[in-house]
Short mmCIF file of C-alpha atoms in Angstrom, two decimals:
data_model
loop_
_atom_site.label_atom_id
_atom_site.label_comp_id
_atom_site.label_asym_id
_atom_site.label_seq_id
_atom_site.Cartn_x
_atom_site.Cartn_y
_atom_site.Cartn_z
CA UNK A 5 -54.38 -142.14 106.41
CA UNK A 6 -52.84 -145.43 106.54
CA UNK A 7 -51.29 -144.90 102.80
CA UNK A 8 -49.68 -141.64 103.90
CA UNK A 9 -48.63 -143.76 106.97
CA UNK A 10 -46.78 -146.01 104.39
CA UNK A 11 -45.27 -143.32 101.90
CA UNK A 12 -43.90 -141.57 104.76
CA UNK A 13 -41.90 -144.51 105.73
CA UNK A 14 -40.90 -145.67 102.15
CA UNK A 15 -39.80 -142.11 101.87
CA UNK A 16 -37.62 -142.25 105.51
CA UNK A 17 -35.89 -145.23 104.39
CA UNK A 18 -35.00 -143.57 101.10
CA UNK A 19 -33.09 -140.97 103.38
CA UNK A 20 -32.03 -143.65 106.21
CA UNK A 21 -30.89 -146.66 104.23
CA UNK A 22 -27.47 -146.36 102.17
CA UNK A 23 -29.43 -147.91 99.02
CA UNK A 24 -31.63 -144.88 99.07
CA UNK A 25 -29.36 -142.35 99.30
CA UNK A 26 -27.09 -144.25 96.88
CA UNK A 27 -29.83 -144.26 94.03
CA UNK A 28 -31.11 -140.44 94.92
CA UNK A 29 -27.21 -139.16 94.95
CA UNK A 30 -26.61 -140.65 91.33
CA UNK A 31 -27.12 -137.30 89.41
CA UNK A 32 -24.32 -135.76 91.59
CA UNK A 33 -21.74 -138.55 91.60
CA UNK A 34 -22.31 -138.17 87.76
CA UNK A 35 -21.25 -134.89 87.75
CA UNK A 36 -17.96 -135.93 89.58
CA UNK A 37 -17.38 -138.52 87.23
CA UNK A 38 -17.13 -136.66 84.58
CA UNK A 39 -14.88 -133.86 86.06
CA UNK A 40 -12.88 -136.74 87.48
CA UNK A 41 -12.28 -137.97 83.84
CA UNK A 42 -11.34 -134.28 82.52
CA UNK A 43 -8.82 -133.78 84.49
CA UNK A 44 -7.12 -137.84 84.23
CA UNK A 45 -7.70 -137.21 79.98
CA UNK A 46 -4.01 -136.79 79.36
CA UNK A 47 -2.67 -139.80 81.79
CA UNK A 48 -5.57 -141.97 80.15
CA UNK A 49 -4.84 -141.04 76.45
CA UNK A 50 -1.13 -141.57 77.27
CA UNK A 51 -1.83 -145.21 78.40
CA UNK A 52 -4.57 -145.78 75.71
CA UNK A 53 -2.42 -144.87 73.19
CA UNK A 54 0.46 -147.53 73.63
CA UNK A 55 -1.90 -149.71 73.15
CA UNK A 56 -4.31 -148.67 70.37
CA UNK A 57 -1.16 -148.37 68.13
CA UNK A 58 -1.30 -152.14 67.49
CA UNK A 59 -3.35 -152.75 64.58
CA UNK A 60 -4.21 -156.07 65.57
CA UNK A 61 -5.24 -155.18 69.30
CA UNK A 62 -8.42 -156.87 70.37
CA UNK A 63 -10.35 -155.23 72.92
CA UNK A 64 -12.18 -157.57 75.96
CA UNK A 65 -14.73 -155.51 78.24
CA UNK A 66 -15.04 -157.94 81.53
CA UNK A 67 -16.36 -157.99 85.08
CA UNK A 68 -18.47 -160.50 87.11
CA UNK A 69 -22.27 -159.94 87.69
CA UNK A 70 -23.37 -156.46 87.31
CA UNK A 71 -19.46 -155.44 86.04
CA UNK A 72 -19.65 -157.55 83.40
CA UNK A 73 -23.24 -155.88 82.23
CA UNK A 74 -21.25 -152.95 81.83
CA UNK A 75 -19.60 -154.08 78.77
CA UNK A 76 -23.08 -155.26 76.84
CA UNK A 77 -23.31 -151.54 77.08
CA UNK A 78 -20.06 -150.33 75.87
CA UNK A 79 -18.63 -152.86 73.67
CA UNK A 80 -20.34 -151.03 70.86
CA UNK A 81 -18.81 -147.76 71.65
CA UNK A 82 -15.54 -148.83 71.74
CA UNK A 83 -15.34 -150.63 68.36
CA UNK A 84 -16.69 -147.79 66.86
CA UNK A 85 -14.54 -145.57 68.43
CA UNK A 86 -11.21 -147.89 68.19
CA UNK A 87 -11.64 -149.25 65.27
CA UNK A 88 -10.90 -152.66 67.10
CA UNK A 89 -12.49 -156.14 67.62
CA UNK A 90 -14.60 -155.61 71.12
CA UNK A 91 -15.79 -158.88 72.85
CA UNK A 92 -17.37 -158.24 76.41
CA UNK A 93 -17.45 -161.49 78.56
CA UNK A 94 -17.89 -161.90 82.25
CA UNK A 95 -14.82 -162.54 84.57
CA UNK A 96 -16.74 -165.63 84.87
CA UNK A 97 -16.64 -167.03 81.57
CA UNK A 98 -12.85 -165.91 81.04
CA UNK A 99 -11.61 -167.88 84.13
CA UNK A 100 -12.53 -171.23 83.20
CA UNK A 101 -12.52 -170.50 79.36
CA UNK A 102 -9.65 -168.21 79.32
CA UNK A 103 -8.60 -169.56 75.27
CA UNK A 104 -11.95 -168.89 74.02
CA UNK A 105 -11.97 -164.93 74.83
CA UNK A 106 -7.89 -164.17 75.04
CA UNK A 107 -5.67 -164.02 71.87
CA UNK A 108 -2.28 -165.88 72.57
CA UNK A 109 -0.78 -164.11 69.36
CA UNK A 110 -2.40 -160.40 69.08
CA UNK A 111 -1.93 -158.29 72.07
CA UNK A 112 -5.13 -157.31 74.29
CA UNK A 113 -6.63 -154.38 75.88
CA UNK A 114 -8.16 -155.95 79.11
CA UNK A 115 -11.15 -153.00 80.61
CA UNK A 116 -11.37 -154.35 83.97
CA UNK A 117 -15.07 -153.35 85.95
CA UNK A 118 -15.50 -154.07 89.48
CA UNK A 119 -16.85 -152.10 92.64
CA UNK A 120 -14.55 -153.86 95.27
CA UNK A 121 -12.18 -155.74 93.04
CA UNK A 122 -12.14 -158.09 96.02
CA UNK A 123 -14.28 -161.10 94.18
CA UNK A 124 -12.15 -163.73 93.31
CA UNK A 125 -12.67 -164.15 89.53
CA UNK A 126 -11.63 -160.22 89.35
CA UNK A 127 -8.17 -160.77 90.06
CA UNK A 128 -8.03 -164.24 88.41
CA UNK A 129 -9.23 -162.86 85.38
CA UNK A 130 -6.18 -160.11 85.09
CA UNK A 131 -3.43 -162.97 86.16
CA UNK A 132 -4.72 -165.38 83.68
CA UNK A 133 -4.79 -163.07 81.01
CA UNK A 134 -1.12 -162.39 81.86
CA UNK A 135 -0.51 -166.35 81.79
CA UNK A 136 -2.37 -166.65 78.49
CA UNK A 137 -1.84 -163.44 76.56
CA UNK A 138 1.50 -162.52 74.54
CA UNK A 139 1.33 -158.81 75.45
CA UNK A 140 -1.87 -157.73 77.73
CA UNK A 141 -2.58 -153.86 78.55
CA UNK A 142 -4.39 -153.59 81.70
CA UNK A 143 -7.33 -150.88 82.28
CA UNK A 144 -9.06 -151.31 85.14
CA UNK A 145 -12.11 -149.11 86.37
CA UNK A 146 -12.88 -149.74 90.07
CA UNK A 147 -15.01 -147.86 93.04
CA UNK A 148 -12.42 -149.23 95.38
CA UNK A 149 -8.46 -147.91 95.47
CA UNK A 150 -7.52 -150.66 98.03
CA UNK A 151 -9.49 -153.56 96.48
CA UNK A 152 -7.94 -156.26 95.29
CA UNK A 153 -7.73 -155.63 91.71
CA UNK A 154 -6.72 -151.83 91.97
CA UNK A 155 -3.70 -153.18 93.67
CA UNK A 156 -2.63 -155.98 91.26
CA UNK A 157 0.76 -156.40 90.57
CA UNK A 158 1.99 -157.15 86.93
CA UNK A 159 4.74 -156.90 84.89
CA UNK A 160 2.07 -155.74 82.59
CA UNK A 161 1.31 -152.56 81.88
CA UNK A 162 -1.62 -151.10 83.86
CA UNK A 163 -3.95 -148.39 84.63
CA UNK A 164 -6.19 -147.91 87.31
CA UNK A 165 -9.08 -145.44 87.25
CA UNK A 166 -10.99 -145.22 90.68
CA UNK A 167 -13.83 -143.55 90.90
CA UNK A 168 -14.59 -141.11 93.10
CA UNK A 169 -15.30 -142.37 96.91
CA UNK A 170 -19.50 -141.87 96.55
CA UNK A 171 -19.39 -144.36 93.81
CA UNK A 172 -18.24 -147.77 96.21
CA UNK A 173 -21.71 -148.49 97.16
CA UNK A 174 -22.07 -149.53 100.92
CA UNK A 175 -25.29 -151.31 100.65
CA UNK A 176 -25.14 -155.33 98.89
CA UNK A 177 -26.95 -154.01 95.08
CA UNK A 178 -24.60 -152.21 92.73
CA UNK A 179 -26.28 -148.21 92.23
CA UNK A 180 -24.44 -145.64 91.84
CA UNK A 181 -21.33 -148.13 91.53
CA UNK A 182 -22.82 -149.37 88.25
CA UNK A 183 -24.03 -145.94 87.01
CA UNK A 184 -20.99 -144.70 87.64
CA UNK A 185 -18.42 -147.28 86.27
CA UNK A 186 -20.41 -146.88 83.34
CA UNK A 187 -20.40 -143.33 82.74
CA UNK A 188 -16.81 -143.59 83.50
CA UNK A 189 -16.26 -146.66 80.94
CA UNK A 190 -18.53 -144.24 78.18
CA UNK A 191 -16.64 -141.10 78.76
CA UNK A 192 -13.08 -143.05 78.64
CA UNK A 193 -14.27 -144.19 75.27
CA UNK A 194 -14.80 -141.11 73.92
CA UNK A 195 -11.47 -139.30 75.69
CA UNK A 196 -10.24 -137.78 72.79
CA UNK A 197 -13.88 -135.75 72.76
CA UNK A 198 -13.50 -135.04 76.73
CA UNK A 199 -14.68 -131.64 76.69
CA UNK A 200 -17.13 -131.58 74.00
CA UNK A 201 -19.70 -133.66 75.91
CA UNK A 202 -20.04 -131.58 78.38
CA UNK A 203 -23.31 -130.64 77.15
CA UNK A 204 -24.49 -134.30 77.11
CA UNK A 205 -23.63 -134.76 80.46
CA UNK A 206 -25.11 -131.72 81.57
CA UNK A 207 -28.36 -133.07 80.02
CA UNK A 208 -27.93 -136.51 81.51
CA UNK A 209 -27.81 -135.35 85.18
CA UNK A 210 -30.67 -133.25 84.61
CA UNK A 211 -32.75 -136.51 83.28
CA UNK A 212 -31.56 -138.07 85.87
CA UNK A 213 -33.04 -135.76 88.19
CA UNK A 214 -36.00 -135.97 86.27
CA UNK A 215 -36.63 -139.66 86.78
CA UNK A 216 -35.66 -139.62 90.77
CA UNK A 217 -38.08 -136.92 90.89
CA UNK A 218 -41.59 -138.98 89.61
CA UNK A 219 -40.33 -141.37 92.63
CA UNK A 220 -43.88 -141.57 93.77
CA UNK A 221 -44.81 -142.89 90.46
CA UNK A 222 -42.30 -145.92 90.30
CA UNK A 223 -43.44 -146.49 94.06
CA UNK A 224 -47.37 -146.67 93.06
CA UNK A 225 -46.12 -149.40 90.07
CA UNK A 226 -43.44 -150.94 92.88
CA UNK A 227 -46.49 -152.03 94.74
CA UNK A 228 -48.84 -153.49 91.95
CA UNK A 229 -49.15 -157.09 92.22
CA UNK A 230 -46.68 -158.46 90.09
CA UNK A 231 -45.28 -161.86 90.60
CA UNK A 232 -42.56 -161.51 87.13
CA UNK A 233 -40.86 -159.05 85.45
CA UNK A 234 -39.76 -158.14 81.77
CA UNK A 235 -36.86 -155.97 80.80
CA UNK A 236 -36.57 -155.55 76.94
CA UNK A 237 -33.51 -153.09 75.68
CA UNK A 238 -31.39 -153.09 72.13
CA UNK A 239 -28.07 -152.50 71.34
CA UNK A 240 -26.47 -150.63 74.25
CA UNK A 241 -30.16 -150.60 76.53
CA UNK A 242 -29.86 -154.93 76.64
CA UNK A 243 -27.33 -154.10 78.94
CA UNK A 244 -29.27 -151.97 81.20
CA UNK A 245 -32.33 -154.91 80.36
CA UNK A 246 -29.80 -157.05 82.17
CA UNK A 247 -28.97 -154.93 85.02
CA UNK A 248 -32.51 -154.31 85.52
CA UNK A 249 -33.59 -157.64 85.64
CA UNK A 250 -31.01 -158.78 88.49
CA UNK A 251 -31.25 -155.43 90.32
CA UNK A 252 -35.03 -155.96 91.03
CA UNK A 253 -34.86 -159.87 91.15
CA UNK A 254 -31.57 -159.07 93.70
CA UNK A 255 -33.53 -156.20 95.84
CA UNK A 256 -36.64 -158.44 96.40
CA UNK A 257 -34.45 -161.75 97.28
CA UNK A 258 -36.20 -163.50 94.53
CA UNK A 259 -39.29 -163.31 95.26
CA UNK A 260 -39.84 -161.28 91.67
CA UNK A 261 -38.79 -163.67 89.25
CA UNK A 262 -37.24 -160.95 86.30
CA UNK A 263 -36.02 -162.09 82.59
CA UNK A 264 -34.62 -159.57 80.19
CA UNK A 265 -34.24 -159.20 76.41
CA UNK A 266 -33.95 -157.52 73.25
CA UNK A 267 -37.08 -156.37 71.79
CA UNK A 268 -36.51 -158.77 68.43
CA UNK A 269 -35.14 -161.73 70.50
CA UNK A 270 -37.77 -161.91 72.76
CA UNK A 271 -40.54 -163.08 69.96
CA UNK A 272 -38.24 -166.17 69.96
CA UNK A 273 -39.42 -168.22 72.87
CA UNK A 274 -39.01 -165.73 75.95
CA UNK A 275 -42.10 -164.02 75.48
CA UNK A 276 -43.95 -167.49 77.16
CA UNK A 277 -42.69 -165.76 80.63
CA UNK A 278 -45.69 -163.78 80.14
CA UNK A 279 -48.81 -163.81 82.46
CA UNK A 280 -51.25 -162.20 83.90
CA UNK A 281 -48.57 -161.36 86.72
CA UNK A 282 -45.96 -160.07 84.38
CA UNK A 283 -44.51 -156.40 84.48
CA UNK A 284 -43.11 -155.24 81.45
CA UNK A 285 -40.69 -152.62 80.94
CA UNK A 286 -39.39 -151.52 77.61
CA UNK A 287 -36.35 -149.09 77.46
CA UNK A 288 -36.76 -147.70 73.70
CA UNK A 289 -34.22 -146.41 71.89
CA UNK A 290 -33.70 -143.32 70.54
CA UNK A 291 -32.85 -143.94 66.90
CA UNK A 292 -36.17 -144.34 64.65
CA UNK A 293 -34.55 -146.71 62.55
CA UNK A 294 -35.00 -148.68 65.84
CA UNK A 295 -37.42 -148.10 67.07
CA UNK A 296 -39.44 -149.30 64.23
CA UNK A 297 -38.61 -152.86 65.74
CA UNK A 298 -39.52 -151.92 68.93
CA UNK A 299 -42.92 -150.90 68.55
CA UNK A 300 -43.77 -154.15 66.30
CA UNK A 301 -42.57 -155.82 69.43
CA UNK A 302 -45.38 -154.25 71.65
CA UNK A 303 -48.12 -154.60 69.39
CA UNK A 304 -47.43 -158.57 69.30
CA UNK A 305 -47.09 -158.05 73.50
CA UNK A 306 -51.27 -158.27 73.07
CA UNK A 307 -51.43 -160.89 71.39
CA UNK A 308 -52.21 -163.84 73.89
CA UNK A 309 -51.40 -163.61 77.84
CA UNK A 310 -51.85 -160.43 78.65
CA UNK A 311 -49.23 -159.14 81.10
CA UNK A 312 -50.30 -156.60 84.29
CA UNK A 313 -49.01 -153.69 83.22
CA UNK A 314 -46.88 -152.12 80.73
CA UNK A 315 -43.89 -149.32 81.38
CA UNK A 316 -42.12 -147.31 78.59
CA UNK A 317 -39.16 -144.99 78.67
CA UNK A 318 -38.39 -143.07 76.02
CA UNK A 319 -36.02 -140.09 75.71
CA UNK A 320 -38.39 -138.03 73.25
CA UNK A 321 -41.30 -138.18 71.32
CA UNK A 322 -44.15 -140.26 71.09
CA UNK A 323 -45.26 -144.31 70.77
CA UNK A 324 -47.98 -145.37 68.41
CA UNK A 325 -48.22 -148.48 70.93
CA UNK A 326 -50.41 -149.43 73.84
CA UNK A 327 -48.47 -149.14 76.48
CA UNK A 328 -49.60 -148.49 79.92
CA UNK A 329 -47.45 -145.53 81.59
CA UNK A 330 -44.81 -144.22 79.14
CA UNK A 331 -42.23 -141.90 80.75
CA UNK A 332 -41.19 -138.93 78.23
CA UNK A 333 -37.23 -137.82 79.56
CA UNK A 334 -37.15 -135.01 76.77
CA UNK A 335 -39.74 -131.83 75.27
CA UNK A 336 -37.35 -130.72 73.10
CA UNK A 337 -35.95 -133.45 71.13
CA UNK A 338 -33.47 -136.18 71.20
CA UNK A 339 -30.35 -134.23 72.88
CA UNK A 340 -28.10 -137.23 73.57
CA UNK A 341 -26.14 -140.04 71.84
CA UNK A 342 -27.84 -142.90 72.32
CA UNK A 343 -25.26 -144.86 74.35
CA UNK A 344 -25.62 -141.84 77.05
CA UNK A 345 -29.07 -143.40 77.69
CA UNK A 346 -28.17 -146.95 79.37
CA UNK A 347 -26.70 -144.67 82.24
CA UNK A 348 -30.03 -142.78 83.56
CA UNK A 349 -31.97 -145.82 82.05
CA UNK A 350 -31.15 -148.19 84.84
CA UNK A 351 -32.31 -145.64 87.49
CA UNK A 352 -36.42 -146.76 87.09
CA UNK A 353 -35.15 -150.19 88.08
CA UNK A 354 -33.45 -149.73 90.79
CA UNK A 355 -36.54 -147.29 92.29
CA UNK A 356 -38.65 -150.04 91.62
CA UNK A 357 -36.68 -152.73 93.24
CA UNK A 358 -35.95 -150.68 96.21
CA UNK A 359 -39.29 -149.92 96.70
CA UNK A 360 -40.26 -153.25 96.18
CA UNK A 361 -38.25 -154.72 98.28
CA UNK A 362 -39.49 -152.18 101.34
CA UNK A 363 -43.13 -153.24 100.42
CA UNK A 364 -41.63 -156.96 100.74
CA UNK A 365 -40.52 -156.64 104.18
CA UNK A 366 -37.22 -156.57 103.60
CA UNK A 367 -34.24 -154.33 103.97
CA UNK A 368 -33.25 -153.03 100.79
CA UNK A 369 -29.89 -152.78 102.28
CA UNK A 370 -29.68 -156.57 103.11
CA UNK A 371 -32.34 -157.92 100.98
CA UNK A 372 -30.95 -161.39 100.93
CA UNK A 373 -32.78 -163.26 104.16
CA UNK A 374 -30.49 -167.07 103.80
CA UNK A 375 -27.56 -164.64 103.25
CA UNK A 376 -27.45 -166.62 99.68
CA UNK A 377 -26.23 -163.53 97.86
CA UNK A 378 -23.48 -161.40 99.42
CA UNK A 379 -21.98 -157.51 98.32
CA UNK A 380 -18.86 -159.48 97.69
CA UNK A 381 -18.78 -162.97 96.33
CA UNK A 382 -17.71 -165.62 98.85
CA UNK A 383 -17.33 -169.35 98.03
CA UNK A 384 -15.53 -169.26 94.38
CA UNK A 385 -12.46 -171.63 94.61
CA UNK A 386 -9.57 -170.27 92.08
CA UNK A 387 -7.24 -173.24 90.54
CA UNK A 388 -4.23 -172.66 88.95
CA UNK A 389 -4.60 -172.43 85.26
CA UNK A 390 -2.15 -174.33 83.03
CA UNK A 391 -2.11 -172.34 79.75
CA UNK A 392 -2.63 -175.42 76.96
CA UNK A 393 -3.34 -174.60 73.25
#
């Protein structure tokens, strides 16, 4: 009696708080996203264009905290894609380092992430890279059309895609925001293919679905008694590793102490994290070729410590690896490109942390209790930069 007690009040503040509803509406604001992005493909290929005709155009993926996890996702796509050098850096790292990230000579593509655009390193980030850079393009992906950085004002040429009005989260943790701004980032990548992925997406919302729906599962592993958490992810999934890790150690005000990795680095040293206390979750890939590293990986997971309890996600097939609970997304084969995955990836996370954080006490809304993390960044000083070679 008492646990249906507790499940039916995990499951009213699923429906009652706005981090519920904006993890359960993800599926749908996908959707939007992507018809959103049709109908913007000629303004966006008009503004791409200008600048993907310089041969030596680098490309710099940015944002600050979960933003800037965006680009360990998408960095790969768009050199592929371009043709280009990619380098994805935080906001963070290109405001005090601005010479180590920005070409003075070769002009720049500048992909801007943000939910608000109000934090202060967004908007230093875009006016140093005007100070710094000889020609700078300006792309900037935001939930918000009056935040700070959609409104910018540069000489500069710039575009602003906002997302559509679902997508600027009201609650303090980036969901749907970071889902979205993704998908957004991935389909902008591949504009010239607009159309054609319709299937993709079609099979990405209903995955999606599929994961909100075993809710009750990630609640039953949201309330084992872990202490630490593991995130491992390659190539475009380290991105989502990363997200995870803050989204759960952000949700449950730090009281779950999360790392994150790729499957090969993590041999090197961060596998000590490991205890007795230790969730791991492992976010496979979908190419074999990979996933012939990522299975080593587990088998050397029991080898010493042993952690709590192991979670897999996989999009097809099946692991010849103890793992605990692995979570199958597909029956019928691999049906999307493999940097599709990072966007309904992230969604066990952020179940888990919200669920976590209920268990916790706390307010999934408001998780942080000494206010010591805020849904926009408050504190940062910004000093004028004097551009020196």
């Amino acid at each position: 009696m008492n646990t249906n007690k507790s499940s039916d009040s995990v499951f009213s503040k699923q429906d009652k708080t706005y981090t519920g509803k904006e993890i359960w509406n993800q599926p749908v604001l996908w959707q939007e996203i992507f018809t959103q992005v049709q109908q913007e493909k000629q303004s966006i290929t008009s503004f791409l264009n200008k600048a993907l005709q310089h041969n030596n155009l680098n490309i710099v993926i940015t944002g600050a905290g979960t933003s800037a996890f965006i680009g360990l996702s998408l960095s790969g796509i768009y050199g592929r894609k371009s043709g280009k050098h990619v380098n994805a850096v935080s906001t963070t790292d290109l405001v005090t380092h601005p010479n180590d990230y920005l070409s003075t000579d070769s002009p720049v593509l500048l992909i801007s992430f943000a939910r608000s655009g109000n934090s202060p390193e967004s908007v230093a980030a875009v006016s140093i890279a005007d100070q710094v850079c000889s020609k700078v393009f300006h792309f900037i992906i935001t939930c918000d059309e009056k935040g700070e950085l959609a409104k910018y004002d540069t000489y500069s040429p710039k575009f602003v895609f906002v997302l559509p009005e679902n997508a600027n989260d009201k609650s303090l943790a980036m969901t749907g925001s970071y889902s979205g701004m993704l998908l957004a980032g991935l389909l902008i990548a591949r504009i010239n293919e607009i159309d054609s992925l319709a299937p993709q997406v079609n099979v990405l919302i209903q995955y999606g679905q599929k994961l909100l729906g075993q809710s009750e599962i990630f609640r039953e592993i949201a309330e084992m008694s872990f202490e630490r958490a593991v995130f491992l992810g390659s190539g475009p999934l380290l991105g989502t590793a990363t997200e995870s890790h803050l989204k759960l150690q952000e949700l449950t005000d730090g009281n779950i102490i999360c790392k994150r990795d790729s499957f090969l680095g993590f041999r090197h040293g961060p596998k000590a994290v490991i205890n007795n206390k230790t969730l791991v979750f492992l976010l496979f890939s979908n190419q074999q070729y990979v996933i012939q590293y990522e299975t080593d990986l587990i088998e050397s997971l029991h080898d010493g410590q042993q952690p709590l309890y192991t979670v897999g996600l996989i999009e097809s097939g099946t692991l010849k690896a103890k793992i605990d609970r692995v979570f199958v997304l597909s029956d019928k084969g691999n049906q999307l490109d493999e940097e599709f995955l990072p966007v309904c990836f992230i969604l066990p996370a952020q179940m888990i942390g919200f669920y976590k954080s209920i268990q916790l006490g706390l307010n999934p809304d408001s998780p942080s209790l000494s206010g010591a993390i805020n849904r926009v960044v408050k504190g940062v000083l910004i000093y004028p930069y004097e551009n020196k070679d």
